[in-house]
Amino acid sequence: EVQLVQSGAEVKKPGDSLKISCMGSGYIFPSYWIGWVRQMPGKGLEWVAIIYPGDSDTRYSPSFQGRVTISADKSIRTAYLQWSSLKASDTALYYCARLDNSGYRFDQWGQGTLVIVSS
Amino acid sequence: EVVLTQSPGTLSLSPGERATLSCRASQSVSSNYLAWYQQKPGQAPRLLIYGASTRATGIPDRFSGSGSETDFTLTISRLEPEDFAVYFCQQYGRSPTMYTFGQGTKVDIK
């Protein structure tokens, strides 16, 4: 069974750094693109970035480029999303999600990581 | 950049009724690149339909997708209690790579 298990909720202050994680199991982790999707409170879904763990190739949404960094460690089947300086507007639920073989849609999702940024 | 507009924002229906959800693209989208997701409160989204009309694994046949170019539709033939949720359409764009979601349609109980 394919599973994506994300790290727990985080409460941070503006200006803090943060790295959240997503561990994949039940499939060949290096062979599938995996990414992050943001959902702000009561809002819709926004694609953030994707990475191919096999060679660490990355793609970013223009809306998030420069604000976050996606990475992966294929040896431990884990993808990451990190911020160097959080803002209150980063408060949201962040889902990791795997792209299927076509690369056109997200076929498996993690449970979500809630990030709260507040002074 | 393609913008996806979903309508209506909220659909109030009773169990057993038919639900018709619309997703309109600001420019033509390949059917291969159009997907639908269901999200229930407190849960992650779940892939329902891909390639505009193909049901994902384990999705009941009361869910169907159709459409092409700029107009796509998700139909739930007879609403079950577990179908009351928010539905999102999503498209893939290449050059540059982009994944765009519609704003969602909430199907709630009348």
PDB file of C-alpha atoms in Angstrom:
ATOM      1  CA  GLU A   1       0.000   0.000   0.000  1.00  0.00           C
ATOM      2  CA  VAL A   2       1.321   3.410  -0.985  1.00  0.00           C
ATOM      3  CA  GLN A   3       1.575   5.777   1.967  1.00  0.00           C
ATOM      4  CA  LEU A   4       2.849   9.306   2.449  1.00  0.00           C
ATOM      5  CA  VAL A   5       3.364  10.204   6.094  1.00  0.00           C
ATOM      6  CA  GLN A   6       4.043  13.805   6.974  1.00  0.00           C
ATOM      7  CA  SER A   7       5.667  15.422   9.983  1.00  0.00           C
ATOM      8  CA  GLY A   8       3.559  16.976  12.717  1.00  0.00           C
ATOM      9  CA  ALA A   9       2.080  20.411  13.184  1.00  0.00           C
ATOM     10  CA  GLU A  10       4.405  23.356  13.735  1.00  0.00           C
ATOM     11  CA  VAL A  11       3.918  26.680  15.513  1.00  0.00           C
ATOM     12  CA  LYS A  12       6.569  29.240  14.621  1.00  0.00           C
ATOM     13  CA  LYS A  13       7.235  32.943  14.859  1.00  0.00           C
ATOM     14  CA  PRO A  14       7.706  35.286  11.900  1.00  0.00           C
ATOM     15  CA  GLY A  15      11.313  35.125  10.761  1.00  0.00           C
ATOM     16  CA  ASP A  16      11.830  31.560  11.966  1.00  0.00           C
ATOM     17  CA  SER A  17      13.098  28.815   9.684  1.00  0.00           C
ATOM     18  CA  LEU A  18      11.252  25.556   9.198  1.00  0.00           C
ATOM     19  CA  LYS A  19      11.610  22.244   7.383  1.00  0.00           C
ATOM     20  CA  ILE A  20       8.676  19.843   7.103  1.00  0.00           C
ATOM     21  CA  SER A  21       8.914  16.301   5.824  1.00  0.00           C
ATOM     22  CA  CYS A  22       7.035  13.595   3.960  1.00  0.00           C
ATOM     23  CA  MET A  23       8.081   9.951   3.993  1.00  0.00           C
ATOM     24  CA  GLY A  24       6.912   7.672   1.214  1.00  0.00           C
ATOM     25  CA  SER A  25       6.462   3.924   1.437  1.00  0.00           C
ATOM     26  CA  GLY A  26       4.941   1.120  -0.597  1.00  0.00           C
ATOM     27  CA  TYR A  27       6.430   2.234  -3.912  1.00  0.00           C
ATOM     28  CA  ILE A  28       9.760   2.973  -5.576  1.00  0.00           C
ATOM     29  CA  PHE A  29      10.333   6.418  -4.063  1.00  0.00           C
ATOM     30  CA  PRO A  30      13.073   7.649  -6.465  1.00  0.00           C
ATOM     31  CA  SER A  31      10.914   6.917  -9.520  1.00  0.00           C
ATOM     32  CA  TYR A  32       7.950   9.228  -8.904  1.00  0.00           C
ATOM     33  CA  TRP A  33       7.742  13.004  -8.763  1.00  0.00           C
ATOM     34  CA  ILE A  34       6.523  14.191  -5.381  1.00  0.00           C
ATOM     35  CA  GLY A  35       5.382  17.637  -4.447  1.00  0.00           C
ATOM     36  CA  TRP A  36       3.734  20.014  -2.037  1.00  0.00           C
ATOM     37  CA  VAL A  37       0.302  21.640  -2.175  1.00  0.00           C
ATOM     38  CA  ARG A  38      -0.794  24.494   0.091  1.00  0.00           C
ATOM     39  CA  GLN A  39      -4.270  24.986   1.498  1.00  0.00           C
ATOM     40  CA  MET A  40      -4.797  28.201   3.414  1.00  0.00           C
ATOM     41  CA  PRO A  41      -7.520  28.191   6.087  1.00  0.00           C
ATOM     42  CA  GLY A  42     -10.897  27.691   4.453  1.00  0.00           C
ATOM     43  CA  LYS A  43      -9.452  28.060   0.969  1.00  0.00           C
ATOM     44  CA  GLY A  44      -8.593  26.018  -2.099  1.00  0.00           C
ATOM     45  CA  LEU A  45      -5.526  24.127  -3.255  1.00  0.00           C
ATOM     46  CA  GLU A  46      -2.355  25.740  -4.584  1.00  0.00           C
ATOM     47  CA  TRP A  47       0.574  23.862  -6.093  1.00  0.00           C
ATOM     48  CA  VAL A  48       3.913  24.823  -4.511  1.00  0.00           C
ATOM     49  CA  ALA A  49       6.687  22.672  -5.997  1.00  0.00           C
ATOM     50  CA  ILE A  50       7.662  19.183  -7.121  1.00  0.00           C
ATOM     51  CA  ILE A  51      10.873  17.146  -7.059  1.00  0.00           C
ATOM     52  CA  TYR A  52      12.056  13.963  -8.747  1.00  0.00           C
ATOM     53  CA  PRO A  53      13.936  12.149  -5.965  1.00  0.00           C
ATOM     54  CA  GLY A  54      15.900  10.052  -8.442  1.00  0.00           C
ATOM     55  CA  ASP A  55      17.962  13.029  -9.596  1.00  0.00           C
ATOM     56  CA  SER A  56      16.623  15.920  -7.457  1.00  0.00           C
ATOM     57  CA  ASP A  57      15.221  17.743 -10.490  1.00  0.00           C
ATOM     58  CA  THR A  58      12.803  20.402  -9.245  1.00  0.00           C
ATOM     59  CA  ARG A  59       9.982  22.600 -10.514  1.00  0.00           C
ATOM     60  CA  TYR A  60       8.443  25.522  -8.641  1.00  0.00           C
ATOM     61  CA  SER A  61       5.236  27.457  -8.984  1.00  0.00           C
ATOM     62  CA  PRO A  62       6.105  31.080  -9.826  1.00  0.00           C
ATOM     63  CA  SER A  63       4.021  32.079  -6.801  1.00  0.00           C
ATOM     64  CA  PHE A  64       6.379  30.237  -4.466  1.00  0.00           C
ATOM     65  CA  GLN A  65       9.734  30.418  -6.281  1.00  0.00           C
ATOM     66  CA  GLY A  66      12.311  32.002  -3.990  1.00  0.00           C
ATOM     67  CA  ARG A  67      10.103  31.648  -0.924  1.00  0.00           C
ATOM     68  CA  VAL A  68      10.480  27.920  -0.294  1.00  0.00           C
ATOM     69  CA  THR A  69      12.934  25.141  -1.105  1.00  0.00           C
ATOM     70  CA  ILE A  70      11.950  21.592  -1.959  1.00  0.00           C
ATOM     71  CA  SER A  71      14.431  18.760  -1.464  1.00  0.00           C
ATOM     72  CA  ALA A  72      14.508  15.001  -1.087  1.00  0.00           C
ATOM     73  CA  ASP A  73      16.703  12.272   0.378  1.00  0.00           C
ATOM     74  CA  LYS A  74      16.030   9.123  -1.593  1.00  0.00           C
ATOM     75  CA  SER A  75      18.058   6.997   0.818  1.00  0.00           C
ATOM     76  CA  ILE A  76      15.402   7.560   3.483  1.00  0.00           C
ATOM     77  CA  ARG A  77      12.476   8.001   1.073  1.00  0.00           C
ATOM     78  CA  THR A  78      11.717  11.476   2.357  1.00  0.00           C
ATOM     79  CA  ALA A  79      10.827  14.773   0.719  1.00  0.00           C
ATOM     80  CA  TYR A  80      11.094  18.133   2.412  1.00  0.00           C
ATOM     81  CA  LEU A  81       9.765  21.660   2.152  1.00  0.00           C
ATOM     82  CA  GLN A  82      11.663  24.413   3.891  1.00  0.00           C
ATOM     83  CA  TRP A  83      11.455  28.101   4.618  1.00  0.00           C
ATOM     84  CA  SER A  84      14.364  30.298   5.711  1.00  0.00           C
ATOM     85  CA  SER A  85      12.201  33.111   7.054  1.00  0.00           C
ATOM     86  CA  LEU A  86       8.538  32.452   7.733  1.00  0.00           C
ATOM     87  CA  LYS A  87       5.788  35.032   7.391  1.00  0.00           C
ATOM     88  CA  ALA A  88       2.326  35.051   8.930  1.00  0.00           C
ATOM     89  CA  SER A  89       0.960  34.531   5.427  1.00  0.00           C
ATOM     90  CA  ASP A  90       2.670  31.111   5.324  1.00  0.00           C
ATOM     91  CA  THR A  91       0.100  29.852   7.835  1.00  0.00           C
ATOM     92  CA  ALA A  92      -1.619  26.969   6.077  1.00  0.00           C
ATOM     93  CA  LEU A  93      -2.023  23.240   5.764  1.00  0.00           C
ATOM     94  CA  TYR A  94       0.662  21.754   3.530  1.00  0.00           C
ATOM     95  CA  TYR A  95       0.043  18.452   1.792  1.00  0.00           C
ATOM     96  CA  CYS A  96       2.675  16.334   0.149  1.00  0.00           C
ATOM     97  CA  ALA A  97       1.362  14.471  -2.861  1.00  0.00           C
ATOM     98  CA  ARG A  98       2.796  12.037  -5.371  1.00  0.00           C
ATOM     99  CA  LEU A  99       2.396  12.502  -9.105  1.00  0.00           C
ATOM    100  CA  ASP A 100       1.353   9.403 -10.973  1.00  0.00           C
ATOM    101  CA  ASN A 101       3.401   7.922 -13.829  1.00  0.00           C
ATOM    102  CA  SER A 102       2.005  10.416 -16.304  1.00  0.00           C
ATOM    103  CA  GLY A 103       3.118  13.376 -14.186  1.00  0.00           C
ATOM    104  CA  TYR A 104      -0.218  15.074 -14.836  1.00  0.00           C
ATOM    105  CA  ARG A 105      -2.071  14.471 -11.541  1.00  0.00           C
ATOM    106  CA  PHE A 106      -1.551  13.730  -7.871  1.00  0.00           C
ATOM    107  CA  ASP A 107      -2.642  10.188  -7.118  1.00  0.00           C
ATOM    108  CA  GLN A 108      -1.528   9.787  -3.495  1.00  0.00           C
ATOM    109  CA  TRP A 109      -1.644  12.369  -0.722  1.00  0.00           C
ATOM    110  CA  GLY A 110      -0.186  12.715   2.751  1.00  0.00           C
ATOM    111  CA  GLN A 111      -2.314  13.625   5.744  1.00  0.00           C
ATOM    112  CA  GLY A 112      -1.186  17.252   5.786  1.00  0.00           C
ATOM    113  CA  THR A 113       1.093  19.318   8.015  1.00  0.00           C
ATOM    114  CA  LEU A 114      -0.379  22.397   9.680  1.00  0.00           C
ATOM    115  CA  VAL A 115       2.024  25.318   9.851  1.00  0.00           C
ATOM    116  CA  ILE A 116       1.027  28.243  12.062  1.00  0.00           C
ATOM    117  CA  VAL A 117       3.141  31.378  11.983  1.00  0.00           C
ATOM    118  CA  SER A 118       2.225  33.858  14.692  1.00  0.00           C
ATOM    119  CA  SER A 119       3.985  36.340  16.888  1.00  0.00           C
TER     120      SER A 119
ATOM    121  CA  GLU B   1      -1.342  30.789 -17.325  1.00  0.00           C
ATOM    122  CA  VAL B   2      -4.556  28.776 -17.412  1.00  0.00           C
ATOM    123  CA  VAL B   3      -7.233  29.769 -14.899  1.00  0.00           C
ATOM    124  CA  LEU B   4      -9.857  27.206 -13.907  1.00  0.00           C
ATOM    125  CA  THR B   5     -13.239  28.538 -12.795  1.00  0.00           C
ATOM    126  CA  GLN B   6     -15.609  26.147 -11.074  1.00  0.00           C
ATOM    127  CA  SER B   7     -19.334  26.613 -10.745  1.00  0.00           C
ATOM    128  CA  PRO B   8     -21.458  26.757  -8.807  1.00  0.00           C
ATOM    129  CA  GLY B   9     -19.599  27.672  -5.631  1.00  0.00           C
ATOM    130  CA  THR B  10     -22.034  25.648  -3.581  1.00  0.00           C
ATOM    131  CA  LEU B  11     -24.530  23.021  -4.701  1.00  0.00           C
ATOM    132  CA  SER B  12     -27.276  22.120  -2.218  1.00  0.00           C
ATOM    133  CA  LEU B  13     -28.850  18.776  -3.019  1.00  0.00           C
ATOM    134  CA  SER B  14     -30.517  15.841  -1.331  1.00  0.00           C
ATOM    135  CA  PRO B  15     -29.213  12.249  -1.218  1.00  0.00           C
ATOM    136  CA  GLY B  16     -30.276  10.411  -4.338  1.00  0.00           C
ATOM    137  CA  GLU B  17     -30.199  13.510  -6.520  1.00  0.00           C
ATOM    138  CA  ARG B  18     -27.874  14.122  -9.451  1.00  0.00           C
ATOM    139  CA  ALA B  19     -25.013  16.584  -9.078  1.00  0.00           C
ATOM    140  CA  THR B  20     -23.470  18.385 -12.036  1.00  0.00           C
ATOM    141  CA  LEU B  21     -20.293  20.368 -11.403  1.00  0.00           C
ATOM    142  CA  SER B  22     -18.617  22.590 -13.976  1.00  0.00           C
ATOM    143  CA  CYS B  23     -14.956  23.470 -14.517  1.00  0.00           C
ATOM    144  CA  ARG B  24     -14.213  26.067 -17.170  1.00  0.00           C
ATOM    145  CA  ALA B  25     -10.676  26.784 -18.392  1.00  0.00           C
ATOM    146  CA  SER B  26      -9.509  30.205 -19.580  1.00  0.00           C
ATOM    147  CA  GLN B  27      -7.860  28.529 -22.579  1.00  0.00           C
ATOM    148  CA  SER B  28      -7.999  25.107 -24.168  1.00  0.00           C
ATOM    149  CA  VAL B  29      -6.721  22.240 -22.017  1.00  0.00           C
ATOM    150  CA  SER B  30      -5.877  18.767 -23.254  1.00  0.00           C
ATOM    151  CA  SER B  31      -8.318  16.265 -21.812  1.00  0.00           C
ATOM    152  CA  ASN B  32      -5.338  14.161 -20.781  1.00  0.00           C
ATOM    153  CA  TYR B  33      -4.339  16.920 -18.395  1.00  0.00           C
ATOM    154  CA  LEU B  34      -7.636  17.439 -16.533  1.00  0.00           C
ATOM    155  CA  ALA B  35      -8.363  15.762 -13.177  1.00  0.00           C
ATOM    156  CA  TRP B  36     -10.956  15.984 -10.423  1.00  0.00           C
ATOM    157  CA  TYR B  37     -10.469  15.532  -6.672  1.00  0.00           C
ATOM    158  CA  GLN B  38     -12.795  15.115  -3.720  1.00  0.00           C
ATOM    159  CA  GLN B  39     -11.966  16.581  -0.317  1.00  0.00           C
ATOM    160  CA  LYS B  40     -13.962  15.793   2.794  1.00  0.00           C
ATOM    161  CA  PRO B  41     -13.642  17.914   5.956  1.00  0.00           C
ATOM    162  CA  GLY B  42     -10.421  17.207   7.813  1.00  0.00           C
ATOM    163  CA  GLN B  43      -9.121  14.930   5.069  1.00  0.00           C
ATOM    164  CA  ALA B  44      -6.623  15.161   2.266  1.00  0.00           C
ATOM    165  CA  PRO B  45      -7.906  15.418  -1.297  1.00  0.00           C
ATOM    166  CA  ARG B  46      -8.522  12.161  -3.160  1.00  0.00           C
ATOM    167  CA  LEU B  47      -8.101  11.663  -6.904  1.00  0.00           C
ATOM    168  CA  LEU B  48     -11.474  10.852  -8.473  1.00  0.00           C
ATOM    169  CA  ILE B  49     -11.153  11.320 -12.212  1.00  0.00           C
ATOM    170  CA  TYR B  50      -8.156  11.745 -14.511  1.00  0.00           C
ATOM    171  CA  GLY B  51      -7.861  12.291 -18.226  1.00  0.00           C
ATOM    172  CA  ALA B  52     -11.177  14.152 -17.910  1.00  0.00           C
ATOM    173  CA  SER B  53     -13.214  10.934 -17.875  1.00  0.00           C
ATOM    174  CA  THR B  54     -11.308   7.987 -16.379  1.00  0.00           C
ATOM    175  CA  ARG B  55     -12.184   6.981 -12.846  1.00  0.00           C
ATOM    176  CA  ALA B  56      -9.265   6.460 -10.486  1.00  0.00           C
ATOM    177  CA  THR B  57      -8.823   3.136  -8.728  1.00  0.00           C
ATOM    178  CA  GLY B  58     -11.658   2.322  -6.360  1.00  0.00           C
ATOM    179  CA  ILE B  59     -13.917   5.202  -7.399  1.00  0.00           C
ATOM    180  CA  PRO B  60     -17.588   4.163  -7.712  1.00  0.00           C
ATOM    181  CA  ASP B  61     -19.213   4.338 -11.124  1.00  0.00           C
ATOM    182  CA  ARG B  62     -21.739   6.934  -9.964  1.00  0.00           C
ATOM    183  CA  PHE B  63     -18.884   9.405 -10.554  1.00  0.00           C
ATOM    184  CA  SER B  64     -18.281  10.359 -14.169  1.00  0.00           C
ATOM    185  CA  GLY B  65     -16.318  13.030 -15.960  1.00  0.00           C
ATOM    186  CA  SER B  66     -16.737  14.544 -19.381  1.00  0.00           C
ATOM    187  CA  GLY B  67     -15.799  17.516 -21.490  1.00  0.00           C
ATOM    188  CA  SER B  68     -13.068  18.878 -23.667  1.00  0.00           C
ATOM    189  CA  GLU B  69     -11.072  22.007 -24.503  1.00  0.00           C
ATOM    190  CA  THR B  70     -12.427  24.634 -22.097  1.00  0.00           C
ATOM    191  CA  ASP B  71     -15.509  22.980 -20.580  1.00  0.00           C
ATOM    192  CA  PHE B  72     -15.381  20.004 -18.261  1.00  0.00           C
ATOM    193  CA  THR B  73     -18.038  18.416 -16.066  1.00  0.00           C
ATOM    194  CA  LEU B  74     -18.064  16.111 -13.071  1.00  0.00           C
ATOM    195  CA  THR B  75     -21.344  14.284 -12.582  1.00  0.00           C
ATOM    196  CA  ILE B  76     -22.449  12.303  -9.572  1.00  0.00           C
ATOM    197  CA  SER B  77     -25.435  10.295 -10.769  1.00  0.00           C
ATOM    198  CA  ARG B  78     -27.062   9.635  -7.385  1.00  0.00           C
ATOM    199  CA  LEU B  79     -25.650  11.335  -4.336  1.00  0.00           C
ATOM    200  CA  GLU B  80     -24.736   9.097  -1.429  1.00  0.00           C
ATOM    201  CA  PRO B  81     -24.300  10.570   2.086  1.00  0.00           C
ATOM    202  CA  GLU B  82     -20.521  10.194   1.796  1.00  0.00           C
ATOM    203  CA  ASP B  83     -20.405  12.287  -1.403  1.00  0.00           C
ATOM    204  CA  PHE B  84     -21.117  15.569   0.361  1.00  0.00           C
ATOM    205  CA  ALA B  85     -17.722  17.219   0.111  1.00  0.00           C
ATOM    206  CA  VAL B  86     -15.725  19.803  -1.825  1.00  0.00           C
ATOM    207  CA  TYR B  87     -14.645  18.989  -5.378  1.00  0.00           C
ATOM    208  CA  PHE B  88     -11.680  20.523  -7.182  1.00  0.00           C
ATOM    209  CA  CYS B  89     -10.665  20.335 -10.809  1.00  0.00           C
ATOM    210  CA  GLN B  90      -6.962  20.529 -11.709  1.00  0.00           C
ATOM    211  CA  GLN B  91      -5.021  20.900 -14.903  1.00  0.00           C
ATOM    212  CA  TYR B  92      -1.402  20.283 -15.846  1.00  0.00           C
ATOM    213  CA  GLY B  93       0.485  22.742 -17.965  1.00  0.00           C
ATOM    214  CA  ARG B  94       3.874  22.243 -19.571  1.00  0.00           C
ATOM    215  CA  SER B  95       6.475  24.831 -20.556  1.00  0.00           C
ATOM    216  CA  PRO B  96       6.666  25.915 -17.837  1.00  0.00           C
ATOM    217  CA  THR B  97       5.445  23.102 -15.623  1.00  0.00           C
ATOM    218  CA  MET B  98       2.348  24.180 -13.772  1.00  0.00           C
ATOM    219  CA  TYR B  99      -0.433  22.532 -11.794  1.00  0.00           C
ATOM    220  CA  THR B 100      -3.526  24.708 -11.431  1.00  0.00           C
ATOM    221  CA  PHE B 101      -6.579  24.013  -9.312  1.00  0.00           C
ATOM    222  CA  GLY B 102     -10.056  25.442  -9.561  1.00  0.00           C
ATOM    223  CA  GLN B 103     -11.413  27.174  -6.483  1.00  0.00           C
ATOM    224  CA  GLY B 104     -13.704  24.271  -5.629  1.00  0.00           C
ATOM    225  CA  THR B 105     -17.412  23.440  -5.537  1.00  0.00           C
ATOM    226  CA  LYS B 106     -18.960  22.457  -2.233  1.00  0.00           C
ATOM    227  CA  VAL B 107     -21.745  19.892  -2.444  1.00  0.00           C
ATOM    228  CA  ASP B 108     -23.792  20.102   0.704  1.00  0.00           C
ATOM    229  CA  ILE B 109     -26.965  18.550   2.002  1.00  0.00           C
ATOM    230  CA  LYS B 110     -30.157  20.419   1.255  1.00  0.00           C
TER     231      LYS B 110
END
